[in-house]
Coordinates of C-alpha atoms and ligand atoms in Angstrom, one line a residue:
X1 CA -58.2 -19.3 30.4
X2 CA -61.4 -17.2 30.1
X3 CA -62.2 -14.8 33.0
X4 CA -65.8 -13.4 33.3
X5 CA -67.2 -11.3 36.1
X6 CA -64.0 -11.7 38.1
X7 CA -64.2 -15.5 38.0
X8 CA -62.5 -18.2 36.0
X9 CA -65.2 -19.1 33.4
X10 CA -63.3 -21.6 31.3
X11 CA -59.9 -23.4 31.2
X12 CA -58.8 -23.8 27.6
X13 CA -56.0 -25.5 25.7
X14 CA -53.8 -22.8 24.1
X15 CA -55.0 -23.7 20.6
X16 CA -58.6 -23.2 21.6
X17 CA -58.1 -19.7 22.9
X18 CA -57.9 -18.3 19.3
X19 CA -61.7 -18.8 19.0
X20 CA -62.5 -16.7 22.1
X21 CA -63.3 -13.0 21.6
X22 CA -62.5 -11.0 24.7
X23 CA -62.4 -7.3 25.7
X24 CA -58.9 -7.7 27.2
X25 CA -56.4 -10.4 26.3
X26 CA -53.3 -11.0 28.5
X27 CA -50.4 -12.9 27.2
X28 CA -48.3 -14.9 29.7
X29 CA -45.8 -16.5 27.3
X30 CA -42.8 -18.0 29.2
X31 CA -44.4 -17.1 32.6
X32 CA -45.9 -19.4 35.2
X33 CA -49.5 -18.7 36.1
X34 CA -50.1 -19.5 39.7
X35 CA -53.0 -19.1 42.1
X36 CA -52.7 -15.9 44.1
X37 CA -51.3 -16.4 47.5
X38 CA -53.4 -16.5 50.7
X39 CA -51.4 -15.2 53.7
X40 CA -52.9 -16.5 56.9
X41 CA -51.0 -14.2 59.3
X42 CA -50.4 -10.5 58.7
X43 CA -50.5 -7.5 60.9
X44 CA -51.3 -4.6 58.6
X45 CA -53.9 -2.8 60.8
X46 CA -51.5 -2.8 63.7
X47 CA -48.2 -1.1 64.4
X48 CA -47.0 1.3 61.8
X49 CA -48.5 -0.4 58.7
X50 CA -52.0 0.1 57.2
X51 CA -54.4 -1.8 55.0
X52 CA -53.5 0.5 52.1
X53 CA -49.7 0.0 52.4
X54 CA -50.0 -3.7 53.5
X55 CA -52.3 -4.8 50.6
X56 CA -50.0 -3.0 48.1
X57 CA -47.1 -5.1 49.5
X58 CA -49.3 -8.1 49.1
X59 CA -50.2 -7.3 45.5
X60 CA -46.5 -6.8 44.5
X61 CA -45.6 -10.0 46.3
X62 CA -48.2 -12.2 44.6
X63 CA -50.6 -12.4 47.6
X64 CA -54.2 -11.8 46.7
X65 CA -55.9 -12.4 50.0
X66 CA -54.6 -11.5 53.5
X67 CA -55.9 -12.5 56.9
X68 CA -55.3 -9.6 59.2
X69 CA -54.7 -10.1 62.9
X70 CA -56.2 -8.0 65.6
X71 CA -54.3 -6.3 68.4
X72 CA -55.0 -7.4 72.1
X73 CA -58.8 -7.1 72.8
X74 CA -58.8 -5.7 69.2
X75 CA -61.5 -7.7 67.5
X76 CA -63.5 -9.4 70.2
X77 CA -66.8 -7.7 69.8
X78 CA -69.0 -7.7 66.7
X79 CA -69.0 -3.9 66.4
X80 CA -65.2 -3.8 66.4
X81 CA -65.2 -6.5 63.8
X82 CA -67.6 -4.7 61.5
X83 CA -65.8 -1.4 61.9
X84 CA -62.6 -3.1 60.8
X85 CA -64.3 -4.7 57.8
X86 CA -65.5 -1.2 56.7
X87 CA -62.1 0.4 57.3
X88 CA -60.3 -2.3 55.3
X89 CA -62.8 -2.2 52.5
X90 CA -62.2 1.4 52.0
X91 CA -58.4 1.2 51.5
X92 CA -57.4 -2.3 50.3
X93 CA -56.2 -3.3 46.8
X94 CA -56.3 -7.0 47.5
X95 CA -59.0 -9.1 49.2
X96 CA -58.9 -9.8 52.9
X97 CA -60.4 -11.8 55.7
X98 CA -60.2 -11.0 59.4
X99 CA -59.1 -12.8 62.5
X100 CA -61.0 -12.4 65.8
X101 CA -59.1 -11.7 69.0
X102 CA -56.6 -11.4 70.4
X103 CA -58.4 -12.8 73.5
X104 CA -56.8 -11.8 76.8
X105 CA -59.6 -12.8 79.2
X106 CA -62.7 -14.9 79.6
X107 CA -65.1 -12.0 78.6
X108 CA -63.2 -11.8 75.2
X109 CA -64.6 -15.3 74.4
X110 CA -68.3 -14.3 74.8
X111 CA -69.0 -13.1 71.3
X112 CA -67.2 -15.8 69.4
X113 CA -70.3 -17.4 68.0
X114 CA -71.4 -14.0 66.6
X115 CA -67.9 -13.4 65.2
X116 CA -68.0 -16.8 63.5
X117 CA -71.3 -15.8 62.0
X118 CA -69.7 -12.6 60.6
X119 CA -67.1 -14.6 58.9
X120 CA -64.0 -14.4 61.2
X121 CA -61.5 -16.9 59.8
X122 CA -60.3 -17.9 63.3
X123 CA -59.5 -16.3 66.6
X124 CA -56.1 -15.9 68.4
X125 CA -54.5 -16.2 71.7
X126 CA -51.0 -14.8 72.4
X127 CA -49.5 -16.9 75.2
X128 CA -46.5 -14.7 76.2
X129 CA -48.6 -11.6 76.7
X130 CA -48.1 -9.3 79.7
X131 CA -49.3 -10.8 82.0
X132 CA -48.9 -14.2 80.2
X133 CA -52.0 -16.2 79.4
X134 CA -52.5 -18.9 82.0
X135 CA -53.6 -22.5 81.5
X136 CA -57.2 -21.6 82.6
X137 CA -57.6 -19.0 79.8
X138 CA -56.0 -21.3 77.3
X139 CA -58.3 -24.1 78.3
X140 CA -61.4 -21.8 78.1
X141 CA -60.3 -20.7 74.6
X142 CA -59.7 -24.3 73.4
X143 CA -63.2 -25.3 74.7
X144 CA -64.7 -22.2 73.0
X145 CA -63.0 -23.4 69.7
X146 CA -64.6 -26.8 70.2
X147 CA -68.0 -25.3 71.0
X148 CA -68.1 -22.7 68.1
X149 CA -66.0 -24.5 65.5
X150 CA -63.9 -21.4 65.1
X151 CA -60.3 -22.4 64.9
X152 CA -58.0 -21.2 67.7
X153 CA -54.6 -19.9 66.5
X154 CA -52.0 -19.7 69.2
X155 CA -48.7 -17.8 69.5
X156 CA -47.2 -20.6 71.4
X157 CA -44.4 -19.7 73.8
X158 CA -44.5 -20.5 77.5
X159 CA -43.3 -17.3 79.2
X160 CA -42.4 -19.3 82.3
X161 CA -39.5 -20.8 80.3
X162 CA -38.0 -17.4 79.4
X163 CA -34.9 -16.2 81.2
X164 CA -35.7 -13.4 83.6
X165 CA -32.6 -11.6 82.5
X166 CA -31.4 -11.0 79.0
X167 CA -27.8 -10.2 78.2
X168 CA -28.4 -7.5 75.5
X169 CA -24.7 -7.1 74.9
X170 CA -24.5 -10.7 73.5
X171 CA -25.8 -11.0 69.9
X172 CA -27.4 -14.3 71.0
X173 CA -28.8 -13.0 74.3
X174 CA -32.3 -12.5 73.0
X175 CA -32.5 -16.0 71.4
X176 CA -31.1 -17.7 74.5
X177 CA -33.6 -15.9 76.7
X178 CA -36.6 -17.4 74.6
X179 CA -35.4 -21.0 74.2
X180 CA -36.9 -23.8 72.1
X181 CA -38.3 -25.4 75.3
X182 CA -40.6 -22.4 75.7
X183 CA -42.2 -23.1 72.3
X184 CA -42.2 -26.8 72.7
X185 CA -44.0 -26.7 76.1
X186 CA -46.6 -24.3 74.8
X187 CA -47.2 -26.4 71.7
X188 CA -47.5 -29.6 73.8
X189 CA -50.0 -27.9 76.1
X190 CA -52.2 -26.5 73.3
X191 CA -52.2 -29.9 71.4
X192 CA -53.1 -31.9 74.5
X193 CA -55.9 -29.5 75.3
X194 CA -57.1 -29.6 71.6
X195 CA -57.1 -33.4 71.7
X196 CA -59.1 -33.5 74.9
X197 CA -61.7 -31.0 73.8
X198 CA -61.9 -32.0 70.1
X199 CA -61.1 -28.5 69.2
X200 CA -59.6 -27.1 65.9
X201 CA -56.3 -25.3 66.6
X202 CA -53.6 -23.6 64.6
X203 CA -50.0 -23.1 65.6
X204 CA -48.6 -19.8 64.4
X205 CA -45.0 -19.3 63.2
X206 CA -43.5 -22.6 64.1
X207 CA -39.7 -22.1 64.6
X208 CA -38.1 -25.2 66.0
X209 CA -37.5 -28.9 65.1
X210 CA -38.9 -30.0 68.5
X211 CA -42.3 -28.1 67.8
X212 CA -42.4 -29.9 64.4
X213 CA -42.0 -33.3 66.1
X214 CA -44.9 -32.5 68.5
X215 CA -47.1 -31.3 65.6
X216 CA -46.3 -34.4 63.5
X217 CA -47.3 -36.7 66.3
X218 CA -50.5 -34.9 67.2
X219 CA -51.5 -34.9 63.5
X220 CA -50.8 -38.6 63.3
X221 CA -53.2 -39.1 66.2
X222 CA -56.0 -37.2 64.5
X223 CA -55.9 -33.8 66.3
X224 CA -57.6 -31.1 64.2
X225 CA -54.5 -29.1 63.7
X226 CA -52.9 -26.8 61.2
X227 CA -49.7 -24.8 61.3
X228 CA -47.7 -22.2 59.5
X229 CA -44.1 -21.1 59.0
X230 CA -42.8 -17.7 57.9
X231 CA -40.1 -17.4 55.3
X232 CA -37.7 -15.9 57.8
X233 CA -37.5 -19.1 59.8
X234 CA -36.8 -21.1 56.6
X235 CA -34.1 -18.8 55.3
X236 CA -32.4 -17.2 58.3
X237 CA -30.9 -18.6 61.5
X238 CA -29.6 -17.1 64.7
X239 CA -26.3 -16.3 63.1
X240 CA -28.1 -13.2 61.6
X241 CA -28.3 -11.6 65.1
X242 CA -24.6 -10.9 64.9
X243 CA -25.0 -9.3 61.5
X244 CA -28.4 -7.6 61.6
X245 CA -29.2 -7.3 65.3
X246 CA -32.6 -5.5 65.8
X247 CA -33.5 -5.9 62.1
X248 CA -34.1 -9.7 62.7
X249 CA -35.7 -9.3 66.2
X250 CA -38.9 -11.4 66.1
X251 CA -40.8 -13.8 68.4
X252 CA -40.2 -16.6 68.6
X253 CA -36.5 -15.8 67.8
X254 CA -34.5 -17.1 64.9
X255 CA -33.2 -20.6 65.7
X256 CA -30.3 -22.8 64.7
X257 CA -29.5 -24.2 61.2
X258 CA -30.7 -27.6 62.3
X259 CA -34.1 -26.1 63.0
X260 CA -34.2 -24.5 59.6
X261 CA -33.5 -27.9 58.0
X262 CA -36.3 -29.5 60.0
X263 CA -38.8 -26.8 58.9
X264 CA -38.0 -27.3 55.2
X265 CA -38.5 -31.1 55.7
X266 CA -41.8 -30.6 57.5
X267 CA -43.0 -28.2 54.9
X268 CA -42.3 -30.7 52.2
X269 CA -43.9 -33.6 54.1
X270 CA -47.0 -31.8 55.0
X271 CA -46.4 -31.5 58.8
X272 CA -46.4 -27.7 58.2
X273 CA -49.4 -26.6 56.2
X274 CA -48.7 -23.1 55.0
X275 CA -46.2 -20.3 54.6
X276 CA -47.4 -17.1 56.3
X277 CA -45.5 -13.9 56.6
X278 CA -46.4 -12.7 60.1
X279 CA -45.8 -9.3 58.5
X280 CA -45.4 -6.8 61.3
X281 CA -43.9 -3.3 61.3
X282 CA -43.5 -2.1 64.9
X283 CA -42.1 1.3 64.1
X284 CA -41.9 3.5 61.0
X285 CA -38.3 4.2 61.8
X286 CA -35.8 2.1 59.8
X287 CA -34.7 -0.8 61.9
X288 CA -31.1 -0.4 63.1
X289 CA -28.5 -3.2 63.0
X290 CA -26.9 -1.8 66.1
X291 CA -27.0 -4.3 69.0
X292 CA -27.4 -1.5 71.5
X293 CA -30.9 -0.9 70.1
X294 CA -31.9 -4.5 70.5
X295 CA -33.7 -4.1 73.8
X296 CA -35.9 -1.2 72.7
X297 CA -36.5 -2.4 69.1
X298 CA -40.0 -3.7 68.4
X299 CA -40.1 -7.4 67.5
X300 CA -41.4 -8.3 64.0
X301 CA -40.3 -8.6 60.3
X302 CA -42.2 -7.1 57.4
X303 CA -42.2 -10.0 54.9
X304 CA -45.5 -9.7 53.0
X305 CA -44.0 -8.4 49.8
X306 CA -41.0 -10.9 49.7
X307 CA -42.4 -14.1 51.3
X308 CA -43.6 -15.8 48.1
X309 CA -40.8 -14.5 45.8
X310 CA -38.3 -15.8 48.4
X311 CA -39.9 -19.2 48.6
X312 CA -40.1 -19.5 44.8
X313 CA -36.5 -18.4 44.4
X314 CA -34.9 -20.2 47.3
X315 CA -37.3 -23.1 47.5
X316 CA -38.7 -24.0 44.1
X317 CA -35.9 -22.6 41.9
X318 CA -33.1 -24.1 44.1
X319 CA -34.8 -27.5 44.4
X320 CA -35.9 -27.5 48.1
X321 CA -39.6 -27.4 47.3
X322 CA -41.7 -28.7 44.3
X323 CA -43.8 -26.2 42.4
X324 CA -46.9 -28.3 43.3
X325 CA -46.1 -28.2 47.0
X326 CA -45.5 -24.4 46.7
X327 CA -49.0 -24.0 45.3
X328 CA -50.4 -26.0 48.2
X329 CA -48.6 -24.1 51.0
X330 CA -49.0 -20.6 49.5
X331 CA -52.6 -20.9 48.3
X332 CA -54.6 -24.1 48.6
X333 CA -54.0 -25.1 52.2
X334 CA -54.2 -21.5 53.6
X335 CA -57.5 -20.9 51.8
X336 CA -58.8 -24.2 53.2
X337 CA -57.6 -23.4 56.7
X338 CA -59.3 -20.0 56.4
X339 CA -62.5 -21.8 55.2
X340 CA -62.8 -19.6 52.1
X341 CA -64.6 -22.4 50.3
X342 CA -63.8 -22.8 46.6
X343 CA -63.5 -19.1 46.0
X344 CA -59.8 -18.7 46.9
X345 CA -56.5 -20.6 46.6
X346 CA -57.0 -22.4 43.4
X347 CA -57.3 -22.0 39.6
X348 CA -60.6 -23.7 38.8
X349 CA -63.8 -22.9 37.0
X350 CA -66.0 -20.9 39.3
X351 CA -63.2 -19.7 41.6
X352 CA -62.2 -16.0 41.8
X353 CA -59.6 -15.2 39.1
X354 CA -56.9 -14.4 41.6
X355 CA -53.7 -15.0 39.6
X356 CA -50.0 -14.4 39.7
X357 CA -47.9 -14.2 36.5
X358 CA -44.4 -15.3 37.7
X359 CA -41.3 -14.9 35.5
X360 CA -39.1 -17.8 36.6
X361 CA -35.9 -16.7 34.9
X362 CA -35.2 -13.0 35.6
X363 CA -32.7 -12.4 38.3
X364 CA -33.0 -9.3 40.6
X365 CA -31.5 -8.0 43.8
X366 CA -33.7 -7.3 46.8
X367 CA -33.3 -3.7 47.9
X368 CA -34.8 -1.8 50.8
X369 CA -36.1 0.7 48.2
X370 CA -39.1 0.3 46.0
X371 CA -41.1 -1.5 48.7
X372 CA -44.7 -0.5 49.4
X373 CA -44.3 -1.3 53.0
X374 CA -43.7 1.6 55.4
X375 CA -40.8 -0.5 56.5
X376 CA -37.6 0.9 55.0
X377 CA -35.4 -2.1 55.6
X378 CA -35.6 -5.8 55.1
X379 CA -33.2 -8.5 56.4
X380 CA -33.1 -9.8 52.8
X381 CA -31.7 -6.6 51.3
X382 CA -28.9 -7.5 48.9
X383 CA -30.2 -11.0 48.2
X384 CA -30.1 -12.2 44.6
X385 CA -33.4 -13.9 43.6
X386 CA -34.2 -15.8 40.5
X387 CA -37.8 -15.2 39.5
X388 CA -40.1 -12.3 39.8
X389 CA -43.8 -11.4 40.1
X390 CA -44.8 -9.8 36.7
X391 CA -48.5 -9.3 37.3
X392 CA -51.1 -9.9 40.0
X393 CA -54.8 -10.2 39.3
X394 CA -57.5 -10.0 42.0
X395 CA -60.9 -11.1 40.7
X396 CA -59.7 -10.7 37.2
X397 CA -58.5 -7.1 37.6
X398 CA -54.7 -6.4 37.4
X399 CA -53.7 -4.8 40.7
X400 CA -50.0 -5.0 40.1
X401 CA -48.4 -4.8 36.6
X402 CA -44.9 -5.6 37.6
X403 CA -44.0 -2.0 38.2
X404 CA -46.9 -0.2 39.7
X405 CA -50.1 -0.7 41.6
X406 CA -52.8 -0.4 39.1
X407 CA -55.9 -0.8 41.2
X408 CA -57.7 1.9 43.2
X409 CA -57.7 1.6 47.0
X410 CA -61.0 0.0 47.8
X411 CA -60.8 -2.6 45.0
X412 CA -60.1 -5.2 47.7
X413 CA -63.1 -6.7 49.3
X414 CA -64.0 -8.7 52.4
X415 CA -64.0 -12.5 52.1
X416 CA -66.0 -13.9 55.0
X417 CA -65.0 -17.4 56.0
X418 CA -67.6 -20.1 55.8
X419 CA -69.7 -17.7 53.7
X420 CA -70.4 -15.6 56.8
X421 CA -72.6 -12.6 56.7
X422 CA -70.2 -9.7 57.6
Ligands
ZN1 ZN1 -48.1 -12.4 64.4

């Protein structure tokens, strides 16, 4: 492969590479060269993380483009959006796109057309907010998506189905209080509205078998629909609440082993489009495993650095996912959903040279140390993984050499969706 000015200039057979003279030559003998990951759903500007720390996690985890979410009311006006672009540009080591939202009222929808022009990848509505989003706001948002063409991503849980009381002394209390029916009702409502309005929608962090069935049926009927699943729903189930308590508190909650199986099947079949980390760090304090902390603990798992290595080790290396499908769900489909054109998500002449050198054989143990996240703990600490990210390139530049971050903060740049002008 020849890289010139940050892009793939030529794809060569190995024997042809001897005739090329280059300033820098990288050898990848025995390694897999994969397109850099595109993570559709991260929260690095929110909570206790930052663009600097978050994009370092991304680089070390084989992700070369992140799509950062906004907090409530966070990115609903063009000036907020542009300010965030500038802030992220100054401190990122990987490339990034931005999500508009989170919309919490009708006024938050007013600037969507302008946000679309500035290159927002999509916009977001968080149904179980306080107070919860009602059907009127959801319908307005779906209609706005149809009008502007900007995809509406939804955190789909119907708060009316939550238990008013949570038994915090029961390890399963939190999961029981946010049952599958809450997700299923929310997904059904979003999909029915999307069908009626002809709107593009995206279901965030799908957790249950029932939500998968609803998504499959809407897709079969032609609804313009995409969806994502985080690694923690594929690899962990509610049994972890008894072992790890607040460390695995996330919303929707971890589900049953049957749901996990359904998510793997849906990822393979194409019902689920992408793996996305939903990386969130609510507090800089290490997450406790003590059940008595469960009520106060912020919800969220910091998975940006581990998401793709986990999927490669537990999915591809253990035979639950083909390598071709891994490339689709980690890079091609998310880049297409984020409308980043032909620049991202693929190894092709003319595309950005965003590459991951993956060593498929080396075994290693996940530790809570050595992570770039400000999170000091991970639910995956102690897991043995087969395969490791040895090098990550963003636009032809090595940003992670397998041991350290080698790019300056600020190397990362903004990638506007649909070639926007931000
Ligand atoms: Zn999220």
